[in-house]
mmCIF file of C-alpha atoms in Angstrom:
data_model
loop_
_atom_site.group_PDB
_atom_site.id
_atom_site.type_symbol
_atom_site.label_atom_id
_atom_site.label_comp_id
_atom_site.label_asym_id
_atom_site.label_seq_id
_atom_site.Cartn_x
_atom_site.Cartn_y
_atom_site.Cartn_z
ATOM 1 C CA UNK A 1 0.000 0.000 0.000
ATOM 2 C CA UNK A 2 0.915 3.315 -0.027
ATOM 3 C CA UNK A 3 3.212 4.970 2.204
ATOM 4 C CA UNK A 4 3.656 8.066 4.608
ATOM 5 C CA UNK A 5 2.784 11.129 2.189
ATOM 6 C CA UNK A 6 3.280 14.889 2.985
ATOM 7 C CA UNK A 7 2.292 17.831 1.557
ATOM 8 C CA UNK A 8 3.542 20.575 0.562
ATOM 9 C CA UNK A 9 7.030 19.222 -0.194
ATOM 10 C CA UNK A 10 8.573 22.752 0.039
ATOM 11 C CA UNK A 11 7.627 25.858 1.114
ATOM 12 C CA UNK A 12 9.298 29.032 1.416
ATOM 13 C CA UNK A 13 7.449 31.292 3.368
ATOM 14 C CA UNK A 14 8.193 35.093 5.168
ATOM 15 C CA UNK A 15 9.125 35.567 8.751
ATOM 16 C CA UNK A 16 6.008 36.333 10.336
ATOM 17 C CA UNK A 17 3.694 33.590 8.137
ATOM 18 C CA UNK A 18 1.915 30.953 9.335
ATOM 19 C CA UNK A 19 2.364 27.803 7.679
ATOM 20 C CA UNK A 20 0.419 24.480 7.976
ATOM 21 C CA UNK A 21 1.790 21.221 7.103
ATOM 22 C CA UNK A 22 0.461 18.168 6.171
ATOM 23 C CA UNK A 23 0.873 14.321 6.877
ATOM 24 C CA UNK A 24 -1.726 11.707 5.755
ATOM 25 C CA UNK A 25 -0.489 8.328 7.310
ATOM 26 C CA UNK A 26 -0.472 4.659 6.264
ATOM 27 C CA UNK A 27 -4.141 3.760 6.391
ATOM 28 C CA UNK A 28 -5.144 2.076 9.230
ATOM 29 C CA UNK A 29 -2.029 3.572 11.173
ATOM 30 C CA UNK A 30 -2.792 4.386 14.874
ATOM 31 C CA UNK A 31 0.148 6.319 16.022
ATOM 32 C CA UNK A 32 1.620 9.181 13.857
ATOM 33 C CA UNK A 33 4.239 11.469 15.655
ATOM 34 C CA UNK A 34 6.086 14.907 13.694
ATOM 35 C CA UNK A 35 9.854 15.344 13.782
ATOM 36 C CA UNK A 36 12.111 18.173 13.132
ATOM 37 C CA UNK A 37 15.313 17.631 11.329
ATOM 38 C CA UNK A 38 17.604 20.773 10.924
ATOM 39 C CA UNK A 39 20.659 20.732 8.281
ATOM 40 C CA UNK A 40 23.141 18.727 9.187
ATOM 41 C CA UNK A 41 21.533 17.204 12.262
ATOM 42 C CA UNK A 42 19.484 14.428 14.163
ATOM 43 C CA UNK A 43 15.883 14.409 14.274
ATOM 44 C CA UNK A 44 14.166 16.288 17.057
ATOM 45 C CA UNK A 45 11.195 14.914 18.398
ATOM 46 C CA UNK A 46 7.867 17.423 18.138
ATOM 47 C CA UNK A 47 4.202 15.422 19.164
ATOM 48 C CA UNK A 48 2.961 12.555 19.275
ATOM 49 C CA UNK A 49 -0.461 11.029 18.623
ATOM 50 C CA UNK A 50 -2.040 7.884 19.684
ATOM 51 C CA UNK A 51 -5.514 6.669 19.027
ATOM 52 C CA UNK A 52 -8.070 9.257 20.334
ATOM 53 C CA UNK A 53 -5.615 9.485 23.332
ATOM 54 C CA UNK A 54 -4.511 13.068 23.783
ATOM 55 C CA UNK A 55 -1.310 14.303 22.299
ATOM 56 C CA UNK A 56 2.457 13.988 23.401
ATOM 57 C CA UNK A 57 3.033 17.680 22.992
ATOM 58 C CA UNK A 58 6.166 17.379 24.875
ATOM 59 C CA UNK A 59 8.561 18.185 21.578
ATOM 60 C CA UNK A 60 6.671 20.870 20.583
ATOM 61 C CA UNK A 61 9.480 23.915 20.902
ATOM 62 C CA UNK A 62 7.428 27.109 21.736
ATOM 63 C CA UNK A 63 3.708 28.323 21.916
ATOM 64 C CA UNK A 64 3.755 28.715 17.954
ATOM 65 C CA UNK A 65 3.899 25.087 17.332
ATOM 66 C CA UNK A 66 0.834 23.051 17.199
ATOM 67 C CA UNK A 67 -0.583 19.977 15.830
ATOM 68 C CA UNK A 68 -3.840 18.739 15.296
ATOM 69 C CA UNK A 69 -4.978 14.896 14.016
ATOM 70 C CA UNK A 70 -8.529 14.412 12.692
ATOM 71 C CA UNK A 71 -9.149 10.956 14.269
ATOM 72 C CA UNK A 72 -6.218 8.432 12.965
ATOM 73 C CA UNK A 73 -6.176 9.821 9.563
ATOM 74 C CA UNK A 74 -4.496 13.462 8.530
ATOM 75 C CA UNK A 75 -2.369 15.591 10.740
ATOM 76 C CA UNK A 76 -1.486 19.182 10.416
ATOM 77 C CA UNK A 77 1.475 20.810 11.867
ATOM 78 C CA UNK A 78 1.070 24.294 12.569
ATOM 79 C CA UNK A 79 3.730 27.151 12.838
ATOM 80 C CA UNK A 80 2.595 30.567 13.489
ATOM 81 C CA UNK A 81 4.667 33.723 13.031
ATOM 82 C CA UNK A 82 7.545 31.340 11.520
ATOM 83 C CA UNK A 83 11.099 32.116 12.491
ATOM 84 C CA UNK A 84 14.282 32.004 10.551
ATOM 85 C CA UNK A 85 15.418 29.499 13.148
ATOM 86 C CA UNK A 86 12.093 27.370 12.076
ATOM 87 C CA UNK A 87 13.919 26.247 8.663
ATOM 88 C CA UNK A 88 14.287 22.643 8.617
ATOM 89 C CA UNK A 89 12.544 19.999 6.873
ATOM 90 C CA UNK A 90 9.272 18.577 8.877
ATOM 91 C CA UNK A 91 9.178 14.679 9.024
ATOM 92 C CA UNK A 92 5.942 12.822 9.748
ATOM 93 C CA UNK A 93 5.828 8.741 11.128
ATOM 94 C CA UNK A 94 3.437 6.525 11.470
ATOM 95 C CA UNK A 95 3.381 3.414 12.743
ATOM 96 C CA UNK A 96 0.328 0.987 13.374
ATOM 97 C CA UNK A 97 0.635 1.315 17.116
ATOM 98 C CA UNK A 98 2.934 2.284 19.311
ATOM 99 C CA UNK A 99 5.388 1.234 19.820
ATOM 100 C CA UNK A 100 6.293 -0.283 16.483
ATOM 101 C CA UNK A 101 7.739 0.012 13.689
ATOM 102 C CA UNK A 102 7.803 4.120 12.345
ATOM 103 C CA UNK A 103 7.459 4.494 8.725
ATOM 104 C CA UNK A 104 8.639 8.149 7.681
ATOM 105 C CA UNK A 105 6.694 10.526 5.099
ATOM 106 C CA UNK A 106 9.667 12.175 2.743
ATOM 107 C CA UNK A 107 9.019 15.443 4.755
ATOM 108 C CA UNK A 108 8.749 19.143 3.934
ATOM 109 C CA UNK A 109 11.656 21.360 3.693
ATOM 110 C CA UNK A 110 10.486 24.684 5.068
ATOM 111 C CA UNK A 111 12.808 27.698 4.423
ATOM 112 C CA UNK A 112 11.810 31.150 6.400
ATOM 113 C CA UNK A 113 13.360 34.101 4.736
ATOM 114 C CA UNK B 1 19.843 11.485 29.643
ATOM 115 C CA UNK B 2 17.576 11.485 26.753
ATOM 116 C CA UNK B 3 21.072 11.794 24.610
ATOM 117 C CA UNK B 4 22.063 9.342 22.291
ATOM 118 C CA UNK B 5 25.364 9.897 21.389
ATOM 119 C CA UNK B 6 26.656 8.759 17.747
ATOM 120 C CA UNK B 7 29.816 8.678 16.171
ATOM 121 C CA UNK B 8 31.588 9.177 13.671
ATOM 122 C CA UNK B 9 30.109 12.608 12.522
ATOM 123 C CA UNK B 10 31.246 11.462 8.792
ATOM 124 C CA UNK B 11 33.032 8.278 7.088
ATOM 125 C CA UNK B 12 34.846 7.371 4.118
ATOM 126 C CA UNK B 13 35.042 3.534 3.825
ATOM 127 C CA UNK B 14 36.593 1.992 0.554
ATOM 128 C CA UNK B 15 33.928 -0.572 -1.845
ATOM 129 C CA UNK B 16 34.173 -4.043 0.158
ATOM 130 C CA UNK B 17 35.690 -2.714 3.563
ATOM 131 C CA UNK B 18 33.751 -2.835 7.152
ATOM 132 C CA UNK B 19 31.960 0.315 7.941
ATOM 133 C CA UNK B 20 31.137 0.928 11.641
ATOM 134 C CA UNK B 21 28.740 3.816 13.593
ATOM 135 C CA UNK B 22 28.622 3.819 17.152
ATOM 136 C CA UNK B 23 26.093 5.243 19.492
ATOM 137 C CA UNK B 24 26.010 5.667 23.599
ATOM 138 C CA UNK B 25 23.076 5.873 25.483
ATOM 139 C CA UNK B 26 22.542 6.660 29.014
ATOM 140 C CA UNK B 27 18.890 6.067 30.237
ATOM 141 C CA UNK B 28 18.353 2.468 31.069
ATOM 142 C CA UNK B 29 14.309 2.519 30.456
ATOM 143 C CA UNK B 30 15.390 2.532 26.363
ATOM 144 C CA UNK B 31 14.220 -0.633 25.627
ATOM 145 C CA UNK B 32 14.588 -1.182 21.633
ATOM 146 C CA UNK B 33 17.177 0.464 19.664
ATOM 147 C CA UNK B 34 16.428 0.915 15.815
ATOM 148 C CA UNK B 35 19.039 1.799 12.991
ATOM 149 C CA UNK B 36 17.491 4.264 10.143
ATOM 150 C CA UNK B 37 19.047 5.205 6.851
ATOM 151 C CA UNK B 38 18.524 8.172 5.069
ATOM 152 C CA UNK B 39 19.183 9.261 1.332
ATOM 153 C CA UNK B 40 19.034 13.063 0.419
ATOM 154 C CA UNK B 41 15.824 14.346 0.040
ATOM 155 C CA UNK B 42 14.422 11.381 1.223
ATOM 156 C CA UNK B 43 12.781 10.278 5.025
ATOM 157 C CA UNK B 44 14.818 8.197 7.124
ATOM 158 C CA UNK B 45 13.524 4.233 6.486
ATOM 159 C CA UNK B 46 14.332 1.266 8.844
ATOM 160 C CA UNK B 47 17.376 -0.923 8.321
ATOM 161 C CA UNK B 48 17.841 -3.074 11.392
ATOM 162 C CA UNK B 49 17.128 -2.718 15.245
ATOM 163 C CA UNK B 50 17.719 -5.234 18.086
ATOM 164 C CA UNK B 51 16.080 -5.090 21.378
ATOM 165 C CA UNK B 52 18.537 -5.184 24.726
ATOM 166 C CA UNK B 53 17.855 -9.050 25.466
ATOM 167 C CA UNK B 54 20.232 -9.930 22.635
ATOM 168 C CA UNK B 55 24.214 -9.014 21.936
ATOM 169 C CA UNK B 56 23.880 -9.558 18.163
ATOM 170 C CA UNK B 57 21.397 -9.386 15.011
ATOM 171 C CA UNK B 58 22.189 -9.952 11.410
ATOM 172 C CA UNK B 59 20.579 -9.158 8.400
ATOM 173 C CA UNK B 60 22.375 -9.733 5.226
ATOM 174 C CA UNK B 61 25.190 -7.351 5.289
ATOM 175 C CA UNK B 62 24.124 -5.318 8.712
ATOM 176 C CA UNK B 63 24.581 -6.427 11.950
ATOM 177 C CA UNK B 64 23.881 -4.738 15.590
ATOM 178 C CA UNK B 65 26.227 -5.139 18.560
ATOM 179 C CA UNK B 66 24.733 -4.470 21.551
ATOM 180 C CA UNK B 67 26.605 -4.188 24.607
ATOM 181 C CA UNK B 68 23.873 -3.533 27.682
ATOM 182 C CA UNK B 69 26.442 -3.237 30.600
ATOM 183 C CA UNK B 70 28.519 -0.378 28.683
ATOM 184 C CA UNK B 71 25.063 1.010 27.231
ATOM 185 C CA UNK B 72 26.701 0.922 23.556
ATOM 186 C CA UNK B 73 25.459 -0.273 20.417
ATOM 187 C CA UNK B 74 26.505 -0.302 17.280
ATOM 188 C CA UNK B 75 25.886 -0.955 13.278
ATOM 189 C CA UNK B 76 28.564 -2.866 10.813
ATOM 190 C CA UNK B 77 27.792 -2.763 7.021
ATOM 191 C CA UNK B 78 29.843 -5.724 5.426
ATOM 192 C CA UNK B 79 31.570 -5.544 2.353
ATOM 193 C CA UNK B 80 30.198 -2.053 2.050
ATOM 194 C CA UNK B 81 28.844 -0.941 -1.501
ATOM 195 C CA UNK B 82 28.606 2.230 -3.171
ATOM 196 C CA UNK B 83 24.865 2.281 -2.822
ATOM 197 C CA UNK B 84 25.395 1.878 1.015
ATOM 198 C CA UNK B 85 26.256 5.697 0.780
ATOM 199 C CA UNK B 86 23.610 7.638 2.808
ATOM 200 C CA UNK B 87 23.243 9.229 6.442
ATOM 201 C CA UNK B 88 22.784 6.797 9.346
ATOM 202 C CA UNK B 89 20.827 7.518 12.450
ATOM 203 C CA UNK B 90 20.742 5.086 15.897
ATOM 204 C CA UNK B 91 17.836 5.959 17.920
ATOM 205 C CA UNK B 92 16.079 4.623 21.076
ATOM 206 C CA UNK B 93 13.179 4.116 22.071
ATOM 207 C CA UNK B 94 11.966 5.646 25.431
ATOM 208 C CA UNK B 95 9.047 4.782 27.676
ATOM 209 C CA UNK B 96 7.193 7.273 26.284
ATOM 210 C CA UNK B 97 7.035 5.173 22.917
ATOM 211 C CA UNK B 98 9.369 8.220 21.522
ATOM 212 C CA UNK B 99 12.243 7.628 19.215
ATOM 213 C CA UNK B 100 15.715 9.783 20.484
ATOM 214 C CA UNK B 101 17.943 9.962 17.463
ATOM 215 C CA UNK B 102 21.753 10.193 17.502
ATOM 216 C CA UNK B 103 23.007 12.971 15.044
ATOM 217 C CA UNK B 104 23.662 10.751 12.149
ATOM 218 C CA UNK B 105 26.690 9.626 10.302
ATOM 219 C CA UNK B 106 27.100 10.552 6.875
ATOM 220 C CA UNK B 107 28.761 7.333 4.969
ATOM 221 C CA UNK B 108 30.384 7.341 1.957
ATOM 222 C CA UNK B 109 31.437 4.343 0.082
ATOM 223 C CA UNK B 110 34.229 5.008 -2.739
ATOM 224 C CA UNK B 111 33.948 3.143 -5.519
#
Protein backbone atom coordinates (compact mmCIF):
# COMPACT_ATOMS: atom_id res chain seq x y z
CA UNK A 1 0.00 0.00 0.00
CA UNK A 2 0.92 3.31 -0.03
CA UNK A 3 3.21 4.97 2.20
CA UNK A 4 3.66 8.07 4.61
CA UNK A 5 2.78 11.13 2.19
CA UNK A 6 3.28 14.89 2.99
CA UNK A 7 2.29 17.83 1.56
CA UNK A 8 3.54 20.58 0.56
CA UNK A 9 7.03 19.22 -0.19
CA UNK A 10 8.57 22.75 0.04
CA UNK A 11 7.63 25.86 1.11
CA UNK A 12 9.30 29.03 1.42
CA UNK A 13 7.45 31.29 3.37
CA UNK A 14 8.19 35.09 5.17
CA UNK A 15 9.13 35.57 8.75
CA UNK A 16 6.01 36.33 10.34
CA UNK A 17 3.69 33.59 8.14
CA UNK A 18 1.91 30.95 9.33
CA UNK A 19 2.36 27.80 7.68
CA UNK A 20 0.42 24.48 7.98
CA UNK A 21 1.79 21.22 7.10
CA UNK A 22 0.46 18.17 6.17
CA UNK A 23 0.87 14.32 6.88
CA UNK A 24 -1.73 11.71 5.75
CA UNK A 25 -0.49 8.33 7.31
CA UNK A 26 -0.47 4.66 6.26
CA UNK A 27 -4.14 3.76 6.39
CA UNK A 28 -5.14 2.08 9.23
CA UNK A 29 -2.03 3.57 11.17
CA UNK A 30 -2.79 4.39 14.87
CA UNK A 31 0.15 6.32 16.02
CA UNK A 32 1.62 9.18 13.86
CA UNK A 33 4.24 11.47 15.66
CA UNK A 34 6.09 14.91 13.69
CA UNK A 35 9.85 15.34 13.78
CA UNK A 36 12.11 18.17 13.13
CA UNK A 37 15.31 17.63 11.33
CA UNK A 38 17.60 20.77 10.92
CA UNK A 39 20.66 20.73 8.28
CA UNK A 40 23.14 18.73 9.19
CA UNK A 41 21.53 17.20 12.26
CA UNK A 42 19.48 14.43 14.16
CA UNK A 43 15.88 14.41 14.27
CA UNK A 44 14.17 16.29 17.06
CA UNK A 45 11.20 14.91 18.40
CA UNK A 46 7.87 17.42 18.14
CA UNK A 47 4.20 15.42 19.16
CA UNK A 48 2.96 12.55 19.28
CA UNK A 49 -0.46 11.03 18.62
CA UNK A 50 -2.04 7.88 19.68
CA UNK A 51 -5.51 6.67 19.03
CA UNK A 52 -8.07 9.26 20.33
CA UNK A 53 -5.62 9.48 23.33
CA UNK A 54 -4.51 13.07 23.78
CA UNK A 55 -1.31 14.30 22.30
CA UNK A 56 2.46 13.99 23.40
CA UNK A 57 3.03 17.68 22.99
CA UNK A 58 6.17 17.38 24.88
CA UNK A 59 8.56 18.19 21.58
CA UNK A 60 6.67 20.87 20.58
CA UNK A 61 9.48 23.91 20.90
CA UNK A 62 7.43 27.11 21.74
CA UNK A 63 3.71 28.32 21.92
CA UNK A 64 3.75 28.72 17.95
CA UNK A 65 3.90 25.09 17.33
CA UNK A 66 0.83 23.05 17.20
CA UNK A 67 -0.58 19.98 15.83
CA UNK A 68 -3.84 18.74 15.30
CA UNK A 69 -4.98 14.90 14.02
CA UNK A 70 -8.53 14.41 12.69
CA UNK A 71 -9.15 10.96 14.27
CA UNK A 72 -6.22 8.43 12.96
CA UNK A 73 -6.18 9.82 9.56
CA UNK A 74 -4.50 13.46 8.53
CA UNK A 75 -2.37 15.59 10.74
CA UNK A 76 -1.49 19.18 10.42
CA UNK A 77 1.47 20.81 11.87
CA UNK A 78 1.07 24.29 12.57
CA UNK A 79 3.73 27.15 12.84
CA UNK A 80 2.59 30.57 13.49
CA UNK A 81 4.67 33.72 13.03
CA UNK A 82 7.55 31.34 11.52
CA UNK A 83 11.10 32.12 12.49
CA UNK A 84 14.28 32.00 10.55
CA UNK A 85 15.42 29.50 13.15
CA UNK A 86 12.09 27.37 12.08
CA UNK A 87 13.92 26.25 8.66
CA UNK A 88 14.29 22.64 8.62
CA UNK A 89 12.54 20.00 6.87
CA UNK A 90 9.27 18.58 8.88
CA UNK A 91 9.18 14.68 9.02
CA UNK A 92 5.94 12.82 9.75
CA UNK A 93 5.83 8.74 11.13
CA UNK A 94 3.44 6.52 11.47
CA UNK A 95 3.38 3.41 12.74
CA UNK A 96 0.33 0.99 13.37
CA UNK A 97 0.63 1.31 17.12
CA UNK A 98 2.93 2.28 19.31
CA UNK A 99 5.39 1.23 19.82
CA UNK A 100 6.29 -0.28 16.48
CA UNK A 101 7.74 0.01 13.69
CA UNK A 102 7.80 4.12 12.34
CA UNK A 103 7.46 4.49 8.72
CA UNK A 104 8.64 8.15 7.68
CA UNK A 105 6.69 10.53 5.10
CA UNK A 106 9.67 12.17 2.74
CA UNK A 107 9.02 15.44 4.76
CA UNK A 108 8.75 19.14 3.93
CA UNK A 109 11.66 21.36 3.69
CA UNK A 110 10.49 24.68 5.07
CA UNK A 111 12.81 27.70 4.42
CA UNK A 112 11.81 31.15 6.40
CA UNK A 113 13.36 34.10 4.74
CA UNK B 1 19.84 11.49 29.64
CA UNK B 2 17.58 11.49 26.75
CA UNK B 3 21.07 11.79 24.61
CA UNK B 4 22.06 9.34 22.29
CA UNK B 5 25.36 9.90 21.39
CA UNK B 6 26.66 8.76 17.75
CA UNK B 7 29.82 8.68 16.17
CA UNK B 8 31.59 9.18 13.67
CA UNK B 9 30.11 12.61 12.52
CA UNK B 10 31.25 11.46 8.79
CA UNK B 11 33.03 8.28 7.09
CA UNK B 12 34.85 7.37 4.12
CA UNK B 13 35.04 3.53 3.83
CA UNK B 14 36.59 1.99 0.55
CA UNK B 15 33.93 -0.57 -1.84
CA UNK B 16 34.17 -4.04 0.16
CA UNK B 17 35.69 -2.71 3.56
CA UNK B 18 33.75 -2.84 7.15
CA UNK B 19 31.96 0.32 7.94
CA UNK B 20 31.14 0.93 11.64
CA UNK B 21 28.74 3.82 13.59
CA UNK B 22 28.62 3.82 17.15
CA UNK B 23 26.09 5.24 19.49
CA UNK B 24 26.01 5.67 23.60
CA UNK B 25 23.08 5.87 25.48
CA UNK B 26 22.54 6.66 29.01
CA UNK B 27 18.89 6.07 30.24
CA UNK B 28 18.35 2.47 31.07
CA UNK B 29 14.31 2.52 30.46
CA UNK B 30 15.39 2.53 26.36
CA UNK B 31 14.22 -0.63 25.63
CA UNK B 32 14.59 -1.18 21.63
CA UNK B 33 17.18 0.46 19.66
CA UNK B 34 16.43 0.91 15.82
CA UNK B 35 19.04 1.80 12.99
CA UNK B 36 17.49 4.26 10.14
CA UNK B 37 19.05 5.20 6.85
CA UNK B 38 18.52 8.17 5.07
CA UNK B 39 19.18 9.26 1.33
CA UNK B 40 19.03 13.06 0.42
CA UNK B 41 15.82 14.35 0.04
CA UNK B 42 14.42 11.38 1.22
CA UNK B 43 12.78 10.28 5.02
CA UNK B 44 14.82 8.20 7.12
CA UNK B 45 13.52 4.23 6.49
CA UNK B 46 14.33 1.27 8.84
CA UNK B 47 17.38 -0.92 8.32
CA UNK B 48 17.84 -3.07 11.39
CA UNK B 49 17.13 -2.72 15.24
CA UNK B 50 17.72 -5.23 18.09
CA UNK B 51 16.08 -5.09 21.38
CA UNK B 52 18.54 -5.18 24.73
CA UNK B 53 17.86 -9.05 25.47
CA UNK B 54 20.23 -9.93 22.64
CA UNK B 55 24.21 -9.01 21.94
CA UNK B 56 23.88 -9.56 18.16
CA UNK B 57 21.40 -9.39 15.01
CA UNK B 58 22.19 -9.95 11.41
CA UNK B 59 20.58 -9.16 8.40
CA UNK B 60 22.37 -9.73 5.23
CA UNK B 61 25.19 -7.35 5.29
CA UNK B 62 24.12 -5.32 8.71
CA UNK B 63 24.58 -6.43 11.95
CA UNK B 64 23.88 -4.74 15.59
CA UNK B 65 26.23 -5.14 18.56
CA UNK B 66 24.73 -4.47 21.55
CA UNK B 67 26.60 -4.19 24.61
CA UNK B 68 23.87 -3.53 27.68
CA UNK B 69 26.44 -3.24 30.60
CA UNK B 70 28.52 -0.38 28.68
CA UNK B 71 25.06 1.01 27.23
CA UNK B 72 26.70 0.92 23.56
CA UNK B 73 25.46 -0.27 20.42
CA UNK B 74 26.50 -0.30 17.28
CA UNK B 75 25.89 -0.96 13.28
CA UNK B 76 28.56 -2.87 10.81
CA UNK B 77 27.79 -2.76 7.02
CA UNK B 78 29.84 -5.72 5.43
CA UNK B 79 31.57 -5.54 2.35
CA UNK B 80 30.20 -2.05 2.05
CA UNK B 81 28.84 -0.94 -1.50
CA UNK B 82 28.61 2.23 -3.17
CA UNK B 83 24.86 2.28 -2.82
CA UNK B 84 25.40 1.88 1.02
CA UNK B 85 26.26 5.70 0.78
CA UNK B 86 23.61 7.64 2.81
CA UNK B 87 23.24 9.23 6.44
CA UNK B 88 22.78 6.80 9.35
CA UNK B 89 20.83 7.52 12.45
CA UNK B 90 20.74 5.09 15.90
CA UNK B 91 17.84 5.96 17.92
CA UNK B 92 16.08 4.62 21.08
CA UNK B 93 13.18 4.12 22.07
CA UNK B 94 11.97 5.65 25.43
CA UNK B 95 9.05 4.78 27.68
CA UNK B 96 7.19 7.27 26.28
CA UNK B 97 7.04 5.17 22.92
CA UNK B 98 9.37 8.22 21.52
CA UNK B 99 12.24 7.63 19.22
CA UNK B 100 15.71 9.78 20.48
CA UNK B 101 17.94 9.96 17.46
CA UNK B 102 21.75 10.19 17.50
CA UNK B 103 23.01 12.97 15.04
CA UNK B 104 23.66 10.75 12.15
CA UNK B 105 26.69 9.63 10.30
CA UNK B 106 27.10 10.55 6.87
CA UNK B 107 28.76 7.33 4.97
CA UNK B 108 30.38 7.34 1.96
CA UNK B 109 31.44 4.34 0.08
CA UNK B 110 34.23 5.01 -2.74
CA UNK B 111 33.95 3.14 -5.52
Amino acid sequence: GAGVSQSPSNKVTEKGKDVELRCDPISGHTALYWYRQRLGQGLEFLIYFQGNSAPDKSGLPSDRFSAERTGESVSTLTIQRTQQEDSAVYLCASSLQAPDTQYFGPGTRLTVL
Amino acid sequence: QQQVKQSPQSLIVQKGGISIINCAYENTAFDYFPWYQQFPGKGPALLIAIRPDVSEKKEGRFTISFNKSAKQFSLHIMDSQPGDSATYFCAALDSSYKLIFGSGTRLLVRP
